[in-house]
mmCIF file of C-alpha atoms in Angstrom:
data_model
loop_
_atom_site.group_PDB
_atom_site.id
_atom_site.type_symbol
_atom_site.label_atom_id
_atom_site.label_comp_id
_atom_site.label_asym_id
_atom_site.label_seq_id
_atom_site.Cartn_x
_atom_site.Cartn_y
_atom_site.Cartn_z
ATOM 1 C CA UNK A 607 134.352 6.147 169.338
ATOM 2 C CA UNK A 608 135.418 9.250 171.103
ATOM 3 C CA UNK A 609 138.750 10.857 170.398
ATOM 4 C CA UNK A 610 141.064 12.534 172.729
ATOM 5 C CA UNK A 611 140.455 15.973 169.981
ATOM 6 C CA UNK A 612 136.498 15.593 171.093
ATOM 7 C CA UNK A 613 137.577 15.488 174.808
ATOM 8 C CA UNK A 614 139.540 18.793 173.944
ATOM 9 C CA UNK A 615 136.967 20.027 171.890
ATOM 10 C CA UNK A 616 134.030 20.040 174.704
ATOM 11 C CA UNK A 617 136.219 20.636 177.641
ATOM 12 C CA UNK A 618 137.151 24.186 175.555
ATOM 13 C CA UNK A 619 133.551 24.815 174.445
ATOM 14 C CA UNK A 620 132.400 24.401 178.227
ATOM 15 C CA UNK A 621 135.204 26.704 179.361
ATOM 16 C CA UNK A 622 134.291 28.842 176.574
ATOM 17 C CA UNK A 623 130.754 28.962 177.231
ATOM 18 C CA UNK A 624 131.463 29.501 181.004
ATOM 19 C CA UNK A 625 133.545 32.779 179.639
ATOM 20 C CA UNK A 626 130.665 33.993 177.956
ATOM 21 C CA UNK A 627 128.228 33.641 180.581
ATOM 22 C CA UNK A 628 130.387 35.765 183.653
ATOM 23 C CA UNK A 629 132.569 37.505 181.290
ATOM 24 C CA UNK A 630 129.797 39.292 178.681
ATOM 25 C CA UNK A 631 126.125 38.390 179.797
ATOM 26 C CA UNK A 632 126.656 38.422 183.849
ATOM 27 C CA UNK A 633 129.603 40.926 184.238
ATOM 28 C CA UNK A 634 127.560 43.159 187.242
ATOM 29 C CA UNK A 635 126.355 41.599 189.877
ATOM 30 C CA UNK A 636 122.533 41.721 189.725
ATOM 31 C CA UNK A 637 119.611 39.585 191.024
ATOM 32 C CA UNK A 638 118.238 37.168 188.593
ATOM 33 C CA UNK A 639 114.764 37.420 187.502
ATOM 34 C CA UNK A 640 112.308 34.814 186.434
ATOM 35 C CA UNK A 641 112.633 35.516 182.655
ATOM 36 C CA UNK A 642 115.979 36.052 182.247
ATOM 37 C CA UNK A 643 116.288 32.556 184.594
ATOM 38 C CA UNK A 644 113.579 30.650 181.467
ATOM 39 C CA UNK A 645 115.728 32.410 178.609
ATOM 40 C CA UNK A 646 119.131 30.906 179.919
ATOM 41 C CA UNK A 647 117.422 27.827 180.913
ATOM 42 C CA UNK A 648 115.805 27.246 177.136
ATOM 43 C CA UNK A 649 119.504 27.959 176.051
ATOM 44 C CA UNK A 650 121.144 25.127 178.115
ATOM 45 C CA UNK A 651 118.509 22.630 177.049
ATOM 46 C CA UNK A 652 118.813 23.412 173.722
ATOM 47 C CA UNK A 653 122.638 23.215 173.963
ATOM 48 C CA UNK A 654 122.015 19.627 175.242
ATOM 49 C CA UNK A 655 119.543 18.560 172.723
ATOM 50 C CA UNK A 656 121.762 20.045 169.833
ATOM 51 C CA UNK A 657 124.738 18.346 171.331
ATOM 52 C CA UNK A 658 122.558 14.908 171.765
ATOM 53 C CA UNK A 659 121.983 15.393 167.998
ATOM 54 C CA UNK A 660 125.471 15.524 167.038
ATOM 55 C CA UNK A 661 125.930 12.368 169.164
ATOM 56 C CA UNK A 662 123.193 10.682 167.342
ATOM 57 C CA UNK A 663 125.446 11.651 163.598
ATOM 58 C CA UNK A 664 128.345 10.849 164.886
ATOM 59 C CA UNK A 665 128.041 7.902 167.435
ATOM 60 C CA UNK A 666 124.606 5.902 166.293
ATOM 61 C CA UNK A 667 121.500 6.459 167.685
ATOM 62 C CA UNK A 668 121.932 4.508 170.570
ATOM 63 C CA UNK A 669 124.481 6.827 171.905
ATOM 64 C CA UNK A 670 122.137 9.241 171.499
ATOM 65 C CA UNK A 671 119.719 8.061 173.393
ATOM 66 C CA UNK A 672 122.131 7.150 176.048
ATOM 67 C CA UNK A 673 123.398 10.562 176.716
ATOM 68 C CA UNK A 674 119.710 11.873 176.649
ATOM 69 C CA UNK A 675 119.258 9.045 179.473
ATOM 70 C CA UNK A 676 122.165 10.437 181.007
ATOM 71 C CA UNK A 677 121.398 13.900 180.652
ATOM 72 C CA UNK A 678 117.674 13.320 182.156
ATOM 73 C CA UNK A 679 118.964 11.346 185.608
ATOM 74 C CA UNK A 680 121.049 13.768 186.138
ATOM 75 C CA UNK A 681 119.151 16.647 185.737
ATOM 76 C CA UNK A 682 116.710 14.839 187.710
ATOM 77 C CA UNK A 683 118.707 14.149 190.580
ATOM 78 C CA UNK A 684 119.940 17.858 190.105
ATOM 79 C CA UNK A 685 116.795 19.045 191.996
ATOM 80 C CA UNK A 686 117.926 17.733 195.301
ATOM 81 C CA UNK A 687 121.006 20.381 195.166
ATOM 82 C CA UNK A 688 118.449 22.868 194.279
ATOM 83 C CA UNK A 689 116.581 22.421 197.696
ATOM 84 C CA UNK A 690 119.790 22.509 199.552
ATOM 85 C CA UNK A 691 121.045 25.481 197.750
ATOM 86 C CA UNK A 692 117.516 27.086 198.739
ATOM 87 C CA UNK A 693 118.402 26.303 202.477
ATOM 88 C CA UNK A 694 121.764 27.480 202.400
ATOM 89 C CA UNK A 695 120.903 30.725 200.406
ATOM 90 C CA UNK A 696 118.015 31.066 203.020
ATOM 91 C CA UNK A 697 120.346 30.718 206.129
ATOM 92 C CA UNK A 698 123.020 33.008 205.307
ATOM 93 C CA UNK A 699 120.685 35.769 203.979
ATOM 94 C CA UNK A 700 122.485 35.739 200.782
ATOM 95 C CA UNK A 701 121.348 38.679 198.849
ATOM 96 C CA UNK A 702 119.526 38.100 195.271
ATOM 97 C CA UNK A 703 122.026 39.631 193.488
ATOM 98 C CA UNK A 704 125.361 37.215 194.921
ATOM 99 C CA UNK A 705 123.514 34.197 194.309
ATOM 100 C CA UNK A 706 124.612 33.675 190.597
ATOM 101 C CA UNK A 707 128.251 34.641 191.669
ATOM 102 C CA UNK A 708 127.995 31.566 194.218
ATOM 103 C CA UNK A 709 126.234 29.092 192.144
ATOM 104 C CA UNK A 710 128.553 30.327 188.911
ATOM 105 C CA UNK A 711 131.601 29.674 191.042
ATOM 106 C CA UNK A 712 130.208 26.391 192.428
ATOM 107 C CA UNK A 713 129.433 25.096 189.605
ATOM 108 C CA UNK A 714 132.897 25.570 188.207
ATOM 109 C CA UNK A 715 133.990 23.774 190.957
ATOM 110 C CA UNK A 716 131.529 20.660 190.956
ATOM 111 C CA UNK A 717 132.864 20.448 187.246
ATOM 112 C CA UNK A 718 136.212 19.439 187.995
ATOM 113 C CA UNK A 719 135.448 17.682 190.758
ATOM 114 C CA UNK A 720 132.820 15.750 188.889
ATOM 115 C CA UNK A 721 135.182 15.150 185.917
ATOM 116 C CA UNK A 722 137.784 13.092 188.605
ATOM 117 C CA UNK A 723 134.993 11.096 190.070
ATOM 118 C CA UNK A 724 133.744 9.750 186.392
ATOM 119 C CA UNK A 725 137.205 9.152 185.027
ATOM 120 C CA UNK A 726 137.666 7.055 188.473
ATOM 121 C CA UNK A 727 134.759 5.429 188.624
ATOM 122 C CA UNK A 728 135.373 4.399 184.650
ATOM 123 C CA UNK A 729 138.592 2.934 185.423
ATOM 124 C CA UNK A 730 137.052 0.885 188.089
ATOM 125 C CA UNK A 731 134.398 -0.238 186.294
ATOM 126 C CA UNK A 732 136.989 -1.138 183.393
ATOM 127 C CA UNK A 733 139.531 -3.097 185.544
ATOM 128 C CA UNK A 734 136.795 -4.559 188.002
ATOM 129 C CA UNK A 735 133.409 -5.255 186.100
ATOM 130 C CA UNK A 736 132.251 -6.351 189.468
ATOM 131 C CA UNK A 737 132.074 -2.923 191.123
ATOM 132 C CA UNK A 738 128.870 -2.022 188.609
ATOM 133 C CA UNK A 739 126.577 -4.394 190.704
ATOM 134 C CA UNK A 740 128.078 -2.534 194.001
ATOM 135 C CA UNK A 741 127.435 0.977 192.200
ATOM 136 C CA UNK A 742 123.463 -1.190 192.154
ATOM 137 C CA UNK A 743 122.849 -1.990 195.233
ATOM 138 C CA UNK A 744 124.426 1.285 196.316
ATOM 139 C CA UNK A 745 121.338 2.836 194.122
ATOM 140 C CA UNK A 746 118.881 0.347 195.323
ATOM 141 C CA UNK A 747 119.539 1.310 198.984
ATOM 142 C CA UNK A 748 120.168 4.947 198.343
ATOM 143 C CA UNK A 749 116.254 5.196 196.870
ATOM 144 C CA UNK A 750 114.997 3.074 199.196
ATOM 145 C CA UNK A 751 116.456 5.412 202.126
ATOM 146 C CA UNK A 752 115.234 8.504 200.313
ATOM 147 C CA UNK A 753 111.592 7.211 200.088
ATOM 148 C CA UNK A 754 111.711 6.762 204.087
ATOM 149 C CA UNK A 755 113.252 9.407 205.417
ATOM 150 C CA UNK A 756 111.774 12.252 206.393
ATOM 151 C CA UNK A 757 112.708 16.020 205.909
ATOM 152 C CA UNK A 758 115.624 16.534 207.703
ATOM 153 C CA UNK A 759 116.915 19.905 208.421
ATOM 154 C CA UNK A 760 120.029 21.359 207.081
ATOM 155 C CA UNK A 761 122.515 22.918 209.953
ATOM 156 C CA UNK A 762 125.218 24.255 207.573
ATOM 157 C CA UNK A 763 127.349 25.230 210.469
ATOM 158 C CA UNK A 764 127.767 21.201 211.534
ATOM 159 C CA UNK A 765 129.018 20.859 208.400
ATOM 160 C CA UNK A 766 132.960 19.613 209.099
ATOM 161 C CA UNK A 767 134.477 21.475 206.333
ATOM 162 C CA UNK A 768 132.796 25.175 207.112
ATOM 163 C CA UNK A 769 134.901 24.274 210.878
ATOM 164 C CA UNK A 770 137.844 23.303 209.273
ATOM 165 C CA UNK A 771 137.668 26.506 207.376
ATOM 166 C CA UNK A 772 136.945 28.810 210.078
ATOM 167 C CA UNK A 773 140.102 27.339 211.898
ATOM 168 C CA UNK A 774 142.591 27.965 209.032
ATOM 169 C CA UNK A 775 141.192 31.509 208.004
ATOM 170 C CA UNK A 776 139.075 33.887 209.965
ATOM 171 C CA UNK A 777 135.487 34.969 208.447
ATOM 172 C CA UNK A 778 134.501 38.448 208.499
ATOM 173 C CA UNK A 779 130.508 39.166 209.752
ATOM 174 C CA UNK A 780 129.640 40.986 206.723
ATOM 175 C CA UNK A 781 129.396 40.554 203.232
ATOM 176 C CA UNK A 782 132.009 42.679 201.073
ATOM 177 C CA UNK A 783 130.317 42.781 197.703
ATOM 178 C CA UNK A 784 130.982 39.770 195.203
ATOM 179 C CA UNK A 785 134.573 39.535 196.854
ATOM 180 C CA UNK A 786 135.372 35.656 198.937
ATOM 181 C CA UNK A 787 138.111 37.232 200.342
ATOM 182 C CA UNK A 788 139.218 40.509 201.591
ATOM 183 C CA UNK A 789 141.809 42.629 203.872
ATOM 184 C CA UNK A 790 140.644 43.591 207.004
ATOM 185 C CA UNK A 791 141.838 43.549 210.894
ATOM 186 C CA UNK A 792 139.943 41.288 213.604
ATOM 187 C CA UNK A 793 140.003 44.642 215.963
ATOM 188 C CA UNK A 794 140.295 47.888 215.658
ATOM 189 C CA UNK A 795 143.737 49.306 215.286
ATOM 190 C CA UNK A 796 144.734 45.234 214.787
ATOM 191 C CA UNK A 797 147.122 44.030 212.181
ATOM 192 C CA UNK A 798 145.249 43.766 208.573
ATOM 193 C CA UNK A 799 145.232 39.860 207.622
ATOM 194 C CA UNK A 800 143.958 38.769 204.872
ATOM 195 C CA UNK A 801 140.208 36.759 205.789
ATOM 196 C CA UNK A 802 137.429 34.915 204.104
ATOM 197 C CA UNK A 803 133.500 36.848 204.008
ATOM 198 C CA UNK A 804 130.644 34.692 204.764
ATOM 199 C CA UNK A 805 130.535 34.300 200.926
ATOM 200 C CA UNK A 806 132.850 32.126 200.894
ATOM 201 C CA UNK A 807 131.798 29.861 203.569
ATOM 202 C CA UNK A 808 128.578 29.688 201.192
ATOM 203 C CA UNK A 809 130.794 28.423 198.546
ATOM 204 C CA UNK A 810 132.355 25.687 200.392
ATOM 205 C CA UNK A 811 128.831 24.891 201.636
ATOM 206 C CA UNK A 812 127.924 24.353 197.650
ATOM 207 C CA UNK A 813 130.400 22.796 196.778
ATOM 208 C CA UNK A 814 130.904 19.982 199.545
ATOM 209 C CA UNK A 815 127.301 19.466 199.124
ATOM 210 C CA UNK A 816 128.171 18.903 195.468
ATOM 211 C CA UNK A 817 130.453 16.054 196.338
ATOM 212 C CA UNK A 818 127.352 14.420 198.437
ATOM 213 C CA UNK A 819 124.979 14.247 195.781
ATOM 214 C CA UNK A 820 127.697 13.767 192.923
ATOM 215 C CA UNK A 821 127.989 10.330 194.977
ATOM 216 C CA UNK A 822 124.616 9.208 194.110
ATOM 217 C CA UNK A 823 124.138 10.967 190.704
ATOM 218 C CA UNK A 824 127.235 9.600 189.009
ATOM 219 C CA UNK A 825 126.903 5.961 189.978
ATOM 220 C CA UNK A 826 123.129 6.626 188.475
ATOM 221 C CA UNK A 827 124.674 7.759 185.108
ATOM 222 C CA UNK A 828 126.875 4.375 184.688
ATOM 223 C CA UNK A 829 123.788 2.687 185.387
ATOM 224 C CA UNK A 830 122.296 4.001 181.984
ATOM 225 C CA UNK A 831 125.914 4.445 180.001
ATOM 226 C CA UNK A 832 129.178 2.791 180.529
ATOM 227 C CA UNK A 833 130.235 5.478 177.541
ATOM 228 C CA UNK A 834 133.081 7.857 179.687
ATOM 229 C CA UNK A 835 132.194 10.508 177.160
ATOM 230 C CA UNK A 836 128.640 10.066 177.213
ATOM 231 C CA UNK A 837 128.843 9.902 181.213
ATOM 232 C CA UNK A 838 130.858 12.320 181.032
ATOM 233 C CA UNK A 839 129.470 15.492 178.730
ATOM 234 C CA UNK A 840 125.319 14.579 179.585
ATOM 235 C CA UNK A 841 126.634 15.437 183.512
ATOM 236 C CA UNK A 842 128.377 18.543 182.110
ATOM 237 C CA UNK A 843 125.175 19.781 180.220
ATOM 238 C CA UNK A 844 123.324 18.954 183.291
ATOM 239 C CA UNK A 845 125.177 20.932 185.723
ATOM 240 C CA UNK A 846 125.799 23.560 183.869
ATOM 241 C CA UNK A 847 121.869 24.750 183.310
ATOM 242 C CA UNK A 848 121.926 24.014 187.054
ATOM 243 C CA UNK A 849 122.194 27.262 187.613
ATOM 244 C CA UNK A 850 119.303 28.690 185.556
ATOM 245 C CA UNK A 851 117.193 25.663 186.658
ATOM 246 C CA UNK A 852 117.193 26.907 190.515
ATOM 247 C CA UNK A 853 116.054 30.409 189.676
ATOM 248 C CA UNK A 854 113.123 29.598 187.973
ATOM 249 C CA UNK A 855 112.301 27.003 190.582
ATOM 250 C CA UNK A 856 113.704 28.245 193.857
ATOM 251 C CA UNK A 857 109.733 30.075 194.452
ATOM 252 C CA UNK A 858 108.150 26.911 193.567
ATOM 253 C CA UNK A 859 109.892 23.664 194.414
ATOM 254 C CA UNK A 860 109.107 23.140 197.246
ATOM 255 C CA UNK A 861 104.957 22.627 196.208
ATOM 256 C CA UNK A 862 106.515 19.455 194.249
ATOM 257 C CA UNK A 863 106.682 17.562 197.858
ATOM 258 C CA UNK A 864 106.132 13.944 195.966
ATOM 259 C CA UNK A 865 109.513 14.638 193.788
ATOM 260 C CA UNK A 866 111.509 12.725 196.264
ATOM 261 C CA UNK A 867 109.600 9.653 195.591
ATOM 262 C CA UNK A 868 110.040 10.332 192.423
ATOM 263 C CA UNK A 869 113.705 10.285 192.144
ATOM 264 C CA UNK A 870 113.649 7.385 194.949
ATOM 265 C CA UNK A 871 111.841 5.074 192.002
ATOM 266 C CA UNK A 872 114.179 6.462 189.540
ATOM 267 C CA UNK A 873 117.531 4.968 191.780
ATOM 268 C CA UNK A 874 115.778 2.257 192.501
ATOM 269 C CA UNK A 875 115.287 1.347 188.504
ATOM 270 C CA UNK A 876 118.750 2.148 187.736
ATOM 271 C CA UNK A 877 119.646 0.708 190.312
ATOM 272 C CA UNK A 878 118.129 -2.948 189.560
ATOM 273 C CA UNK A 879 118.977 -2.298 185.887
ATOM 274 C CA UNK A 880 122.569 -2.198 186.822
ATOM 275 C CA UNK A 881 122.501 -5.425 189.079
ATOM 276 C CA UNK A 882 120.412 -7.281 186.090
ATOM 277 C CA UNK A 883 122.597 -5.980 183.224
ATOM 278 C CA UNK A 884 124.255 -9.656 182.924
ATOM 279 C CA UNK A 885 121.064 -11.956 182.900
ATOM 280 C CA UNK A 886 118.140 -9.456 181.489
ATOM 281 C CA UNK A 887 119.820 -6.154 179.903
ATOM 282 C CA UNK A 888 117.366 -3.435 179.813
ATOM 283 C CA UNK A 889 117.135 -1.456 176.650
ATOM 284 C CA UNK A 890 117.720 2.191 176.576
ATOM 285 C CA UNK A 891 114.792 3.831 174.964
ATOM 286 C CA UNK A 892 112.785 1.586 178.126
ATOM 287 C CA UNK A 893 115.068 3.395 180.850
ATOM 288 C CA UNK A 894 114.442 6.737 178.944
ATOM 289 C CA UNK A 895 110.787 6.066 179.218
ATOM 290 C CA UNK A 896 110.245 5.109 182.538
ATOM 291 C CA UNK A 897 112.381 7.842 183.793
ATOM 292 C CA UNK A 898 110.418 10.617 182.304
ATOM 293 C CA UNK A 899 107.031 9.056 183.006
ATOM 294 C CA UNK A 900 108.284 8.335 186.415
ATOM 295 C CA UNK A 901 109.562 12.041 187.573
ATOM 296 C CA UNK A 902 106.788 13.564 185.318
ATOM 297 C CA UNK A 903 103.804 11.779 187.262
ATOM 298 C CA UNK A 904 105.612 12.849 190.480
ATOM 299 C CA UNK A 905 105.515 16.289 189.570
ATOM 300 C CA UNK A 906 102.013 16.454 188.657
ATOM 301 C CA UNK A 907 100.735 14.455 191.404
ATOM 302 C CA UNK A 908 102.689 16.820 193.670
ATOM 303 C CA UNK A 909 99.908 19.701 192.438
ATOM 304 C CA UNK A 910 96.816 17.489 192.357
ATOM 305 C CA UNK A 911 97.722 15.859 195.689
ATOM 306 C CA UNK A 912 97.960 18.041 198.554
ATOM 307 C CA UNK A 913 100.401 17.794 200.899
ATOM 308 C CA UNK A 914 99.992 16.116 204.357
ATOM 309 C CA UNK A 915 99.875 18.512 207.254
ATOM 310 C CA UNK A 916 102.577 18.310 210.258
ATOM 311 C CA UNK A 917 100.884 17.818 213.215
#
């Protein structure tokens, strides 16, 4: 079982790892290409799959193949951020080379905020075994509404917390470099305060939106691991090659227009697994299968398969 020196032990390799990444290999501010994108994104995965392994020494095999799970759903369920952070970069002209400073930042962020929501939703699930078969129907209904809706449009300024923000602390028009905030007056002549560049409001775009999908994804993850360490750590390793993930993809995701059904079926399983757990447990090497054959076929049926024209 997990000890509180392995909780220790990742939390300080993650922040050590973070160090390493804005401290020595992204110091200047720089737009990402392609390659360097694949390189980091081959380093994450193998992180994961070496970390996986030392589950699988440590823990038994069937941890292993329950963070794995874990580490697949969400990764999965990752891509939905991606096409929101393509929006939001889109509609605030964010320039190439700010966009890892955002999504570095953001990611940060999501990581604490997704380390509160699994420690809460373990206790729950610990003290009240009931609330798993809410966290299933929640699934069920959450991939059922995916597969139906259509493709709504994102208006970042209706978003309540980018108001709230621009009422406590004025935004400057401009960008100032990497900087969230700077020193500047509203007029000429004015008073210098001290106010937020639209950077920032980007930020609090990312990370609120975050908190939307974390909603979904982490439920998802209990469904396939009731492990806190193993929900834990494979949602770590997940978010963290987030960032690599959307700029390899950000010039070709949106070809993969079938995805969403994918991931639908794939809430939609873990969802039912959850509410079935009781009278017909499904194994995990099964929910590790159909998840990959599941998101895989949507992704290649997304290139043979055309996509439907708006009329």
């Amino acid at each position: 079982m997990p000890t509180t020196t392995w909780w220790i032990g990742f939390n300080a390799l993650v922040l050590f790892l973070l160090a390493l990444d804005l401290g020595v290999f992204n110091r200047k501010a720089h737009a990402v290409s392609v390659k360097e994108a694949l390189g980091w994104s081959v380093v994450w995965i193998s992180l994961a799959v070496s970390f996986g392994l030392w589950i699988g020494h440590e823990m038994g095999r069937q941890s292993m193949l329950e963070f794995y799970a874990g580490y697949l759903v969400e990764q999965a369920l990752s891509v939905d951020n991606l096409f929101v952070f393509i929006l939001i970069f889109g509609y605030f002209r964010i320039p190439a080379e700010l966009q890892h400073r955002v999504l570095f930042w953001g990611i940060l962020g999501a990581l604490l905020m997704r380390g509160a929501m699994i420690g809460a939703g373990a206790v729950l699930i610990a003290q009240f075994h009931w609330v798993i078969y809410i966290f299933g129907a929640f699934l069920v209904i959450t991939g059922i509404r995916m597969a139906m809706g259509g493709n709504e449009e994102i208006e970042p300024e209706a978003n309540p917390v980018i108001r709230l923000v621009r009422r406590v602390i004025p935004i400057t028009t401009r960008f100032h470099g990497e900087h969230f905030f700077v020193r500047e007056s509203l007029t000429p002549g004015g008073a210098v305060r001290l106010m937020a560049t639209p950077l920032f409001v980007v930020l609090v775009l990312v990370e609120t939106t975050d908190v939307v999908f974390a909603v979904d994804s982490i439920p998802a993850i209990f469904g396939v691991t009731r492990n806190p360490f193993l929900v834990y750590t494979s949602n770590v390793f997940a978010i963290l090659g987030l960032r690599s993930m959307y700029f390899v993809l950000a010039n070709v995701i949106t070809k993969f227009h079938l995805l969403k059904y994918g991931l639908s079926v794939v809430l939609v399983f873990v969802g039912v697994k959850m509410l079935v757990s009781e009278i017909r447990p499904i194994g995990i090497g099964v929910s590790l299968g159909v998840v990959a054959v599941v998101l895989v076929s949507s992704v290649l049926l997304s290139l043979v398969i055309p996509p439907k024209e708006r009329s």
